[in-house]
Tab-separated table of C-alpha atoms in Angstrom:
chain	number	residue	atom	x	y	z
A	26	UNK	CA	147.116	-43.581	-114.835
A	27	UNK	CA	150.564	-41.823	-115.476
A	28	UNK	CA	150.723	-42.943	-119.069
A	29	UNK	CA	147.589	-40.777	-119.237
A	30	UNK	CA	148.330	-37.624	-117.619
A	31	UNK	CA	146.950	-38.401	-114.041
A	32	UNK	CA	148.297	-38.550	-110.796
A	33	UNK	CA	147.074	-40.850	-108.768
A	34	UNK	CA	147.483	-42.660	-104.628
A	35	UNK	CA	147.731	-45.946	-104.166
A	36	UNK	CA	144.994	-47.832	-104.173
A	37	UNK	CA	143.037	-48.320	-100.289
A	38	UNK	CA	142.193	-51.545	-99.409
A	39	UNK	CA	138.975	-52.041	-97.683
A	40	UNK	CA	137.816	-55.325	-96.045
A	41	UNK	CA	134.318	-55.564	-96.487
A	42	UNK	CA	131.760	-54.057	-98.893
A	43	UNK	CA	129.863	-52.002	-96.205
A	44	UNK	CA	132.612	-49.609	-95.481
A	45	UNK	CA	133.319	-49.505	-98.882
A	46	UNK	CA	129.938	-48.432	-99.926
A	47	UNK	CA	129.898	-46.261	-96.490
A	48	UNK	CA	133.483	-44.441	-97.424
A	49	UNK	CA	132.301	-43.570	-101.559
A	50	UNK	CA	128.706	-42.143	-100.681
A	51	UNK	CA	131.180	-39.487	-97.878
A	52	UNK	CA	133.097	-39.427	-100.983
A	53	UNK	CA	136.307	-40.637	-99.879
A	54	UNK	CA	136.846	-41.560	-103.019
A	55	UNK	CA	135.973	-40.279	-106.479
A	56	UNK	CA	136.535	-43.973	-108.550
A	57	UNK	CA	135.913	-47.586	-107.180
A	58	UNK	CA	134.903	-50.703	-107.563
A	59	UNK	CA	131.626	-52.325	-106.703
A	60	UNK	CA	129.979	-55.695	-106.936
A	61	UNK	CA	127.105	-54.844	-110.056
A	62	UNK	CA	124.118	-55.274	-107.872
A	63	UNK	CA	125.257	-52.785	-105.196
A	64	UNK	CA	124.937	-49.296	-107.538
A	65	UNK	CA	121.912	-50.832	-108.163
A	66	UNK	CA	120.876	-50.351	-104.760
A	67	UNK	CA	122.191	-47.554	-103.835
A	68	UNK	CA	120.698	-45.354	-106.640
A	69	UNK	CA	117.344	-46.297	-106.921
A	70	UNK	CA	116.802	-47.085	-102.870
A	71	UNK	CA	119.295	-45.221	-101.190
A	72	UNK	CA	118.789	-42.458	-104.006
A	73	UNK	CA	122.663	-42.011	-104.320
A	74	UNK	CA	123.995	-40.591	-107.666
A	75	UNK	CA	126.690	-43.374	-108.573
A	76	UNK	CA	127.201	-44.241	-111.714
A	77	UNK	CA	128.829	-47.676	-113.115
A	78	UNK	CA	131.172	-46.571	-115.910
A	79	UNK	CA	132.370	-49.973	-116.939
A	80	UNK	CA	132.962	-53.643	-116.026
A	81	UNK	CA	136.095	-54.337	-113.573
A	82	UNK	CA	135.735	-58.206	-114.466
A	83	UNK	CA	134.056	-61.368	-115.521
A	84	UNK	CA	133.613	-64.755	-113.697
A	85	UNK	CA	136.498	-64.485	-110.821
A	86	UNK	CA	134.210	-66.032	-108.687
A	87	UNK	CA	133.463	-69.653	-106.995
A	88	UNK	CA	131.355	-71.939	-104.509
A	89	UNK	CA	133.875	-73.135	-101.816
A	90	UNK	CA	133.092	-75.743	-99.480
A	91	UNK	CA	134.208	-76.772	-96.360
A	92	UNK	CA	136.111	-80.289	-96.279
A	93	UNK	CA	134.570	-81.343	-93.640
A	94	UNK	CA	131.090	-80.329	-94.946
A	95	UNK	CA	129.743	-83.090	-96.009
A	96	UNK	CA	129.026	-80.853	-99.243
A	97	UNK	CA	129.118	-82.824	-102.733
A	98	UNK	CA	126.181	-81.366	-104.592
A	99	UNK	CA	124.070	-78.307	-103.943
A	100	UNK	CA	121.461	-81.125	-102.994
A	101	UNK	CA	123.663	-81.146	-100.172
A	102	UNK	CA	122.934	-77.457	-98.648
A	103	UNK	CA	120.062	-78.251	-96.046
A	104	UNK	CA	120.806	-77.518	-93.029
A	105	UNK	CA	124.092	-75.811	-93.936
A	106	UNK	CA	125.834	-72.404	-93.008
A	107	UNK	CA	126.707	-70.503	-96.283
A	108	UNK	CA	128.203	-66.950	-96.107
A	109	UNK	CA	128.237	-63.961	-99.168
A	110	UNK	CA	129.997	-60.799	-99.181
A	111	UNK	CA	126.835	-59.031	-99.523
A	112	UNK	CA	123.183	-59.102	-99.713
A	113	UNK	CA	123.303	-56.994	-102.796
A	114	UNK	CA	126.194	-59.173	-104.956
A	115	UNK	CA	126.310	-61.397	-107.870
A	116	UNK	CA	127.599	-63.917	-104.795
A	117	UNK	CA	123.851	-64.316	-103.668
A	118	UNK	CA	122.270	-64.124	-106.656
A	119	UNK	CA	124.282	-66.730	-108.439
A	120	UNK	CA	124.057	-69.228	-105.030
A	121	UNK	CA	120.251	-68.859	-104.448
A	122	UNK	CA	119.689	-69.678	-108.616
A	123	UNK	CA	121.733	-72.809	-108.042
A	124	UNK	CA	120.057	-73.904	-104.729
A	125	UNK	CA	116.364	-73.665	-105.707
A	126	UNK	CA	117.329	-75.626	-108.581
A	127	UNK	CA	118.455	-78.377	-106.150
A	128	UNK	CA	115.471	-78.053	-103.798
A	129	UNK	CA	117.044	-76.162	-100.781
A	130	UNK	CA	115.254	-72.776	-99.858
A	131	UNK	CA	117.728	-70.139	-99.406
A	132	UNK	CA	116.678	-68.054	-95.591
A	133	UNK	CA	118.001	-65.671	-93.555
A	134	UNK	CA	118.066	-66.752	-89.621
A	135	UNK	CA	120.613	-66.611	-86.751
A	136	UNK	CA	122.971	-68.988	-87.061
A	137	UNK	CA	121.853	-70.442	-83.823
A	138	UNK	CA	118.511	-71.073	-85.347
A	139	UNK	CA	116.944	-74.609	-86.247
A	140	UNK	CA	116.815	-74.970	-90.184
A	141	UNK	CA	114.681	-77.484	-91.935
A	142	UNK	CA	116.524	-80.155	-94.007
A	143	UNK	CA	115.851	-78.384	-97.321
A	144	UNK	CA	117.222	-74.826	-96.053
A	145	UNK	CA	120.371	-73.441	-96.156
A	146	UNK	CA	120.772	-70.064	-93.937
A	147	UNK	CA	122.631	-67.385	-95.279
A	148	UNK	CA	124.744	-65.001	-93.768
A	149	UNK	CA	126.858	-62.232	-94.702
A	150	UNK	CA	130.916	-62.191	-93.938
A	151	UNK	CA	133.840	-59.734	-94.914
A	152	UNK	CA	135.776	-62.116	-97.680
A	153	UNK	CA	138.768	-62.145	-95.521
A	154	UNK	CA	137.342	-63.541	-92.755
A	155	UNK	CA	135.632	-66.200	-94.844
A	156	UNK	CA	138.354	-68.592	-95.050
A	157	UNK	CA	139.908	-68.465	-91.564
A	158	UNK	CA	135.886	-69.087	-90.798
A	159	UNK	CA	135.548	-72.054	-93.278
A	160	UNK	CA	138.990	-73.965	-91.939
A	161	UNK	CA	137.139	-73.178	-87.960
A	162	UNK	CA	134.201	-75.287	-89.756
A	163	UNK	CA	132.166	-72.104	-88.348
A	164	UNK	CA	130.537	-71.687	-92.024
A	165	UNK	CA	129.943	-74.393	-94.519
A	166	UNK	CA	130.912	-72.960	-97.211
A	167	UNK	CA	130.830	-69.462	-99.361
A	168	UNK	CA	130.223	-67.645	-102.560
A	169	UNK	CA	133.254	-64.761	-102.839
A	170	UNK	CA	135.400	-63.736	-105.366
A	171	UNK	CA	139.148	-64.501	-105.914
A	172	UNK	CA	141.317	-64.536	-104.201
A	173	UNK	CA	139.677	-65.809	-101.102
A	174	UNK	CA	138.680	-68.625	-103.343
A	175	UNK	CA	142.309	-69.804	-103.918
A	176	UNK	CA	142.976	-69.278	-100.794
A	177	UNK	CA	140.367	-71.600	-99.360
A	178	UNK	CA	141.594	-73.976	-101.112
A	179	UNK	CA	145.474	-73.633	-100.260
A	180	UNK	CA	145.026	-72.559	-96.920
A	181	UNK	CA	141.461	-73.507	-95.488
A	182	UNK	CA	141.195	-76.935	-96.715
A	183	UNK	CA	138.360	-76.018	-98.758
A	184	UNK	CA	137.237	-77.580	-102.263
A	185	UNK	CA	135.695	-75.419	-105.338
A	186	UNK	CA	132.734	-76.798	-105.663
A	187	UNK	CA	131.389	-75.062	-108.855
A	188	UNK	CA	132.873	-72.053	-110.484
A	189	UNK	CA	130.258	-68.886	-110.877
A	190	UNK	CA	131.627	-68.217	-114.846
A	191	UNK	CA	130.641	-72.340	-115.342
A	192	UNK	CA	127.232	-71.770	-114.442
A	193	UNK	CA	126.358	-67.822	-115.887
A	194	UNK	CA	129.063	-67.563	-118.337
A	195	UNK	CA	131.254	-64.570	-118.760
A	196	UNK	CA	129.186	-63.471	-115.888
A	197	UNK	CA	129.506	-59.391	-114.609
A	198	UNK	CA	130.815	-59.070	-110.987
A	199	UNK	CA	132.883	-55.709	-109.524
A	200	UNK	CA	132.582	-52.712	-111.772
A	201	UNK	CA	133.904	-49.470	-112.369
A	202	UNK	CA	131.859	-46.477	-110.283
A	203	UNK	CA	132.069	-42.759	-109.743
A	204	UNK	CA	129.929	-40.194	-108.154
A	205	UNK	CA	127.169	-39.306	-111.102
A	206	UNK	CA	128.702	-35.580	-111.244
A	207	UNK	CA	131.939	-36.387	-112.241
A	208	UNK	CA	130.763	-38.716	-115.082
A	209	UNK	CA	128.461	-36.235	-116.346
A	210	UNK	CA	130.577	-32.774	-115.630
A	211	UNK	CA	131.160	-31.316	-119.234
A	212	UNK	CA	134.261	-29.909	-116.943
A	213	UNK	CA	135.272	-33.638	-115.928
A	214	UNK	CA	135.091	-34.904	-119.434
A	215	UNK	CA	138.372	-35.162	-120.062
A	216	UNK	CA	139.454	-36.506	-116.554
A	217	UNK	CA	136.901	-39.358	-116.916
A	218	UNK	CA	138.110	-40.295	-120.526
A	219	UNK	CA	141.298	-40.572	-119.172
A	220	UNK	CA	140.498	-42.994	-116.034
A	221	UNK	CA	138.346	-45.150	-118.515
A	222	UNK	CA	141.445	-45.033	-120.994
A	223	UNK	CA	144.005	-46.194	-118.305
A	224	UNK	CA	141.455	-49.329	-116.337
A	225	UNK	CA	141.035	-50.632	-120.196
A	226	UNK	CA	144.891	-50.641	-120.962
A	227	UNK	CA	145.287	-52.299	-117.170
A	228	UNK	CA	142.828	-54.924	-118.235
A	229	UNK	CA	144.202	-56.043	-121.708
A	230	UNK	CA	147.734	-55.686	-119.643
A	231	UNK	CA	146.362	-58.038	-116.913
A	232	UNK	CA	144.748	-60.658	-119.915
A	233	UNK	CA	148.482	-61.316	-121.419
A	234	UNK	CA	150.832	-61.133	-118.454
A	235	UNK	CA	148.787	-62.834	-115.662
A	236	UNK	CA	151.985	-64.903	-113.806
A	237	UNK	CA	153.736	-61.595	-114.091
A	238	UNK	CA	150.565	-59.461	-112.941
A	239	UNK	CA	150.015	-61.817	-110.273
A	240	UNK	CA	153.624	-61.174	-108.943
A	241	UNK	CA	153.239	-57.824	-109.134
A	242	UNK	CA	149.946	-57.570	-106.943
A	243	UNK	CA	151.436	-60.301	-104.095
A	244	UNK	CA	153.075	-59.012	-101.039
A	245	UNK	CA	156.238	-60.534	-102.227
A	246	UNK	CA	156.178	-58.067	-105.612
A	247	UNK	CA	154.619	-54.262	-104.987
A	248	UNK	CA	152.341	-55.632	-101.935
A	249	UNK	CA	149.230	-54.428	-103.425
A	250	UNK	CA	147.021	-57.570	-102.097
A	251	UNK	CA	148.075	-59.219	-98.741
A	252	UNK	CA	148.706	-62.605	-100.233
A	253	UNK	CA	151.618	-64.764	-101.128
A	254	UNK	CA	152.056	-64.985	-104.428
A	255	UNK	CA	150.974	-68.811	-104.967
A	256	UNK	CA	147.640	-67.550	-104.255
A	257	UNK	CA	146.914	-64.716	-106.714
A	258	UNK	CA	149.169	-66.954	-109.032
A	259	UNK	CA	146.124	-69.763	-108.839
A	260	UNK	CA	142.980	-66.719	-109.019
A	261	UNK	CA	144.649	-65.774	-112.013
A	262	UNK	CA	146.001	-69.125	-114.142
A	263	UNK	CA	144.904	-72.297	-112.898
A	264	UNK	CA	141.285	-73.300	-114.289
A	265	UNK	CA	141.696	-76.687	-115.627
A	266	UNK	CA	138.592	-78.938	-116.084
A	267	UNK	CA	140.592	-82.003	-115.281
A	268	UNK	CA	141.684	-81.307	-111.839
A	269	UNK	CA	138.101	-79.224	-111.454
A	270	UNK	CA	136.446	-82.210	-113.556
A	271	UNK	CA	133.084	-81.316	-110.760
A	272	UNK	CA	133.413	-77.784	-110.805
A	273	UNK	CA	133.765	-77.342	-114.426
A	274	UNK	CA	130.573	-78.555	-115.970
A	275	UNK	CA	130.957	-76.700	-119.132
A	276	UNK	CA	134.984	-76.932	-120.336
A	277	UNK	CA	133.852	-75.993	-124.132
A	278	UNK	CA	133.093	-72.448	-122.947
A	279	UNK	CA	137.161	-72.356	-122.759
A	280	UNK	CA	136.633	-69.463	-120.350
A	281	UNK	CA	139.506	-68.536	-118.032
A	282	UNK	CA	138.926	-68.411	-114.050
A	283	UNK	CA	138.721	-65.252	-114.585
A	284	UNK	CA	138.672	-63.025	-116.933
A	285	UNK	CA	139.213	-59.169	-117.962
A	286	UNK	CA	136.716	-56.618	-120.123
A	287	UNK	CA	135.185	-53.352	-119.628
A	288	UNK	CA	132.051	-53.540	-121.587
A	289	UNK	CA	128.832	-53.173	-119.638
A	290	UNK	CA	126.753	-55.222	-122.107
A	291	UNK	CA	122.816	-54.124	-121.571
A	292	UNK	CA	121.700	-57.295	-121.222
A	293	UNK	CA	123.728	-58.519	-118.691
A	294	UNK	CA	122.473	-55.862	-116.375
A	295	UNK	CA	118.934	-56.415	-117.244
A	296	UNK	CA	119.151	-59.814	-116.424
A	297	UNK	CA	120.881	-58.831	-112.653
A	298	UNK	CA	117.895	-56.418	-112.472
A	299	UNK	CA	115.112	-59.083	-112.803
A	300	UNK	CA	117.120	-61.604	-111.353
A	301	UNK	CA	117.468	-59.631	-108.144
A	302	UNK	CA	113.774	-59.286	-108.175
A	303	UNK	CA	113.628	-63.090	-106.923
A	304	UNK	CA	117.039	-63.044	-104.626
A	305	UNK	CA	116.192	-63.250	-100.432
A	306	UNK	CA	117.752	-60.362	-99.082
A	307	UNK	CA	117.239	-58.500	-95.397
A	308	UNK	CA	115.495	-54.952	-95.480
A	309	UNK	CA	113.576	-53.630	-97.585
A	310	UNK	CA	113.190	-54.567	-101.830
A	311	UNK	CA	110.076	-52.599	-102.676
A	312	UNK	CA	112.407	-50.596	-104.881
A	313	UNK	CA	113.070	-53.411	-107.528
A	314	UNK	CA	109.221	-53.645	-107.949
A	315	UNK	CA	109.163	-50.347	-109.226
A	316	UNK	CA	112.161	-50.862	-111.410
A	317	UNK	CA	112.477	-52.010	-115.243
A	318	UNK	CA	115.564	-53.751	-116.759
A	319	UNK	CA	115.635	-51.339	-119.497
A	320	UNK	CA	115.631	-48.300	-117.528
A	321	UNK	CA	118.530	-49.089	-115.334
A	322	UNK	CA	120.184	-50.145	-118.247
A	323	UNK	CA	120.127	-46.808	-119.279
A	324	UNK	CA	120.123	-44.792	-116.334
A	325	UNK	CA	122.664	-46.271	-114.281
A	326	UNK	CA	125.161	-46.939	-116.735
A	327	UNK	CA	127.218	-44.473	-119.036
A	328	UNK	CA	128.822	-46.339	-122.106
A	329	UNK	CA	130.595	-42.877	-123.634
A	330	UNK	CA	133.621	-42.940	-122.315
A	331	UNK	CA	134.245	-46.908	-122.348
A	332	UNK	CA	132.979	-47.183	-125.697
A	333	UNK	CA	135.713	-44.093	-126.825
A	334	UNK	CA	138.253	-46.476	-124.462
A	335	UNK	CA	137.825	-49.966	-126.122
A	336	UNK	CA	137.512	-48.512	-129.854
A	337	UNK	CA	141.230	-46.661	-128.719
A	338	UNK	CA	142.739	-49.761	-127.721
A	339	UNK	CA	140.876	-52.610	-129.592
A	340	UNK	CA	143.035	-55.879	-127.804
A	341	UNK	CA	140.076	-56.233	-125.483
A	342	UNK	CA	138.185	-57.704	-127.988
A	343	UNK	CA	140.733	-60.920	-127.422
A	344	UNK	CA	139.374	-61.696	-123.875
A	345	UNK	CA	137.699	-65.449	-123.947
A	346	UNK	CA	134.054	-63.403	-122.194
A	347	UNK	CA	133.954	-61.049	-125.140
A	348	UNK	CA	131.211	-61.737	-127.503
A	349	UNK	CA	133.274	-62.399	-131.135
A	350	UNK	CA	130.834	-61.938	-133.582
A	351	UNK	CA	129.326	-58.463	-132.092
A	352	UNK	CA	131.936	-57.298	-129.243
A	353	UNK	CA	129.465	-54.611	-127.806
């Protein structure tokens, strides 16, 4: 942000989506990050003007499963506990796709309620609590992002069980939002250039220096995450399909676990919008039936001042989950 004229606080750490969400609509802050589904939600049911200015990540995500679970396959969900970050995430969407392919209907009960062998009850759970929850065998297993993943496995006992990049490759999941009148501002032009400059430079930075990166972010290096170092170390480098020989079905996709770009492609969010359509979620959806994949893919998104970004500083075009032969 300094190397383009802005000042800038240090980043606030939130635990859980809902305050998140709760603290940008009393505009608390004027850029963050949100899982792709949730702008969705919020602008065409909760009618707030957010706007999703670019993609934070892709893949960074994974099925973790208790040790004790019994859990081998997603055959293996019935009767089973399985926690997301949110109703509204890539987390839930990805999970559900993946257990009606196995059989096992995805519901939504108490957790004190009887299930039937083929369903799995889902509940939602701050990531930080998730793996303290999974190690209490109090959940099955979850769907989160890194680096609760990691650190399921190095401190919770828990086993990836599939990777969310090795079943939707290069797969959206956190982007880039600000309040819809700073994006569009003529007066805030130059101010939103400049954010969208700096978070590409950060993510082609973050692509070629990952051990040092991962350092960095630890509470051993500038404390920016909570975690030991070993953990963001493994969220950020280790993704080998022979030690993940089940959890890597696809290896010639040579992704990484995850991995950095800023393009929103279209399609990708048209294919969140209709795959939401089918995703179990409490409250109420009558919104998506009035919504088109095309028109969210133009409304909600604004590809100006990305699009000026990547063409500036072109090294993004290196990251595994860009498309080679037609980047945008």
């Amino acid at each position: 942000f300094k190397k383009e004229g802005l000042e800038s606080v240090r980043p606030t750490l939130i635990r859980g989506w809902s305050p998140l969400i709760e603290a940008f609509a009393a505009h608390r802050f004027n850029l963050t990050h949100l899982l792709i589904p949730i702008p969705i939600w919020m602008r065409y049911n909760n009618h707030f003007p957010v706007k999703v200015m670019a993609w934070d990540h892709t893949n960074g995500s994974a099925i973790v499963v208790g040790k004790n679970s019994g859990i081998k396959t997603f055959k293996d969900f019935g009767g089973k506990q399985f926690a997301m970050p949110f109703w509204y995430s890539i987390h839930n969407i990805i999970s559900q796709l993946e257990l009606k392919k196995a059989g096992i209907k995805p519901v939504i009960r108490p957790q004190s309620a009887k299930l039937a062998p083929d369903e799995c009850n889902l509940l939602v759970m701050a990531p930080p609590d998730m793996p303290p929850a999974l190690a209490a065998q109090k959940i099955d297993a979850y769907c989160v992002a890194e680096p609760f993943d990691a650190m399921g496995e190095l401190l919770a006992g828990g086993k990836v069980l599939r990777f969310t990049g090795d079943i939707w490759k290069s797969h959206p999941c956190c982007v880039v939002c600000m309040h819809e009148a700073d994006a569009v501002d003529p007066a805030y032009a130059a101010w939103s250039q400049a954010v969208l400059n700096a978070i590409v430079q950060a993510q082609i930075y973050l692509d070629a220096n990952r051990m040092e990166a991962a350092h960095i972010l630890s509470r051993e290096g500038k404390g920016y995450l909570p975690f030991p170092a070993k953990v963001i170390v493994r969220a950020l480098t280790f993704y080998s399909p022979a030690y993940y020989h089940d959890a890597i079905e696809h290896p010639q996709w040579k992704q990484d676990r995850i991995d950095f770009e800023a393009w929103p492609y279209p399609s990708a969010t048209k294919l969140v919008v209709s795959d939401m359509k089918k995703t179990v979620v409490t409250g109420d959806t009558a919104f998506l039936r009035k919504l088109t994949p095309d028109f969210v893919a133009k409304d909600l998104v604004n590809y100006e001042y990305v699009k000026k970004a990547l063409e500036k500083f072109p090294a993004w075009k290196n990251d595994p989950s860009v498309n080679r032969p037609d980047p945008y």
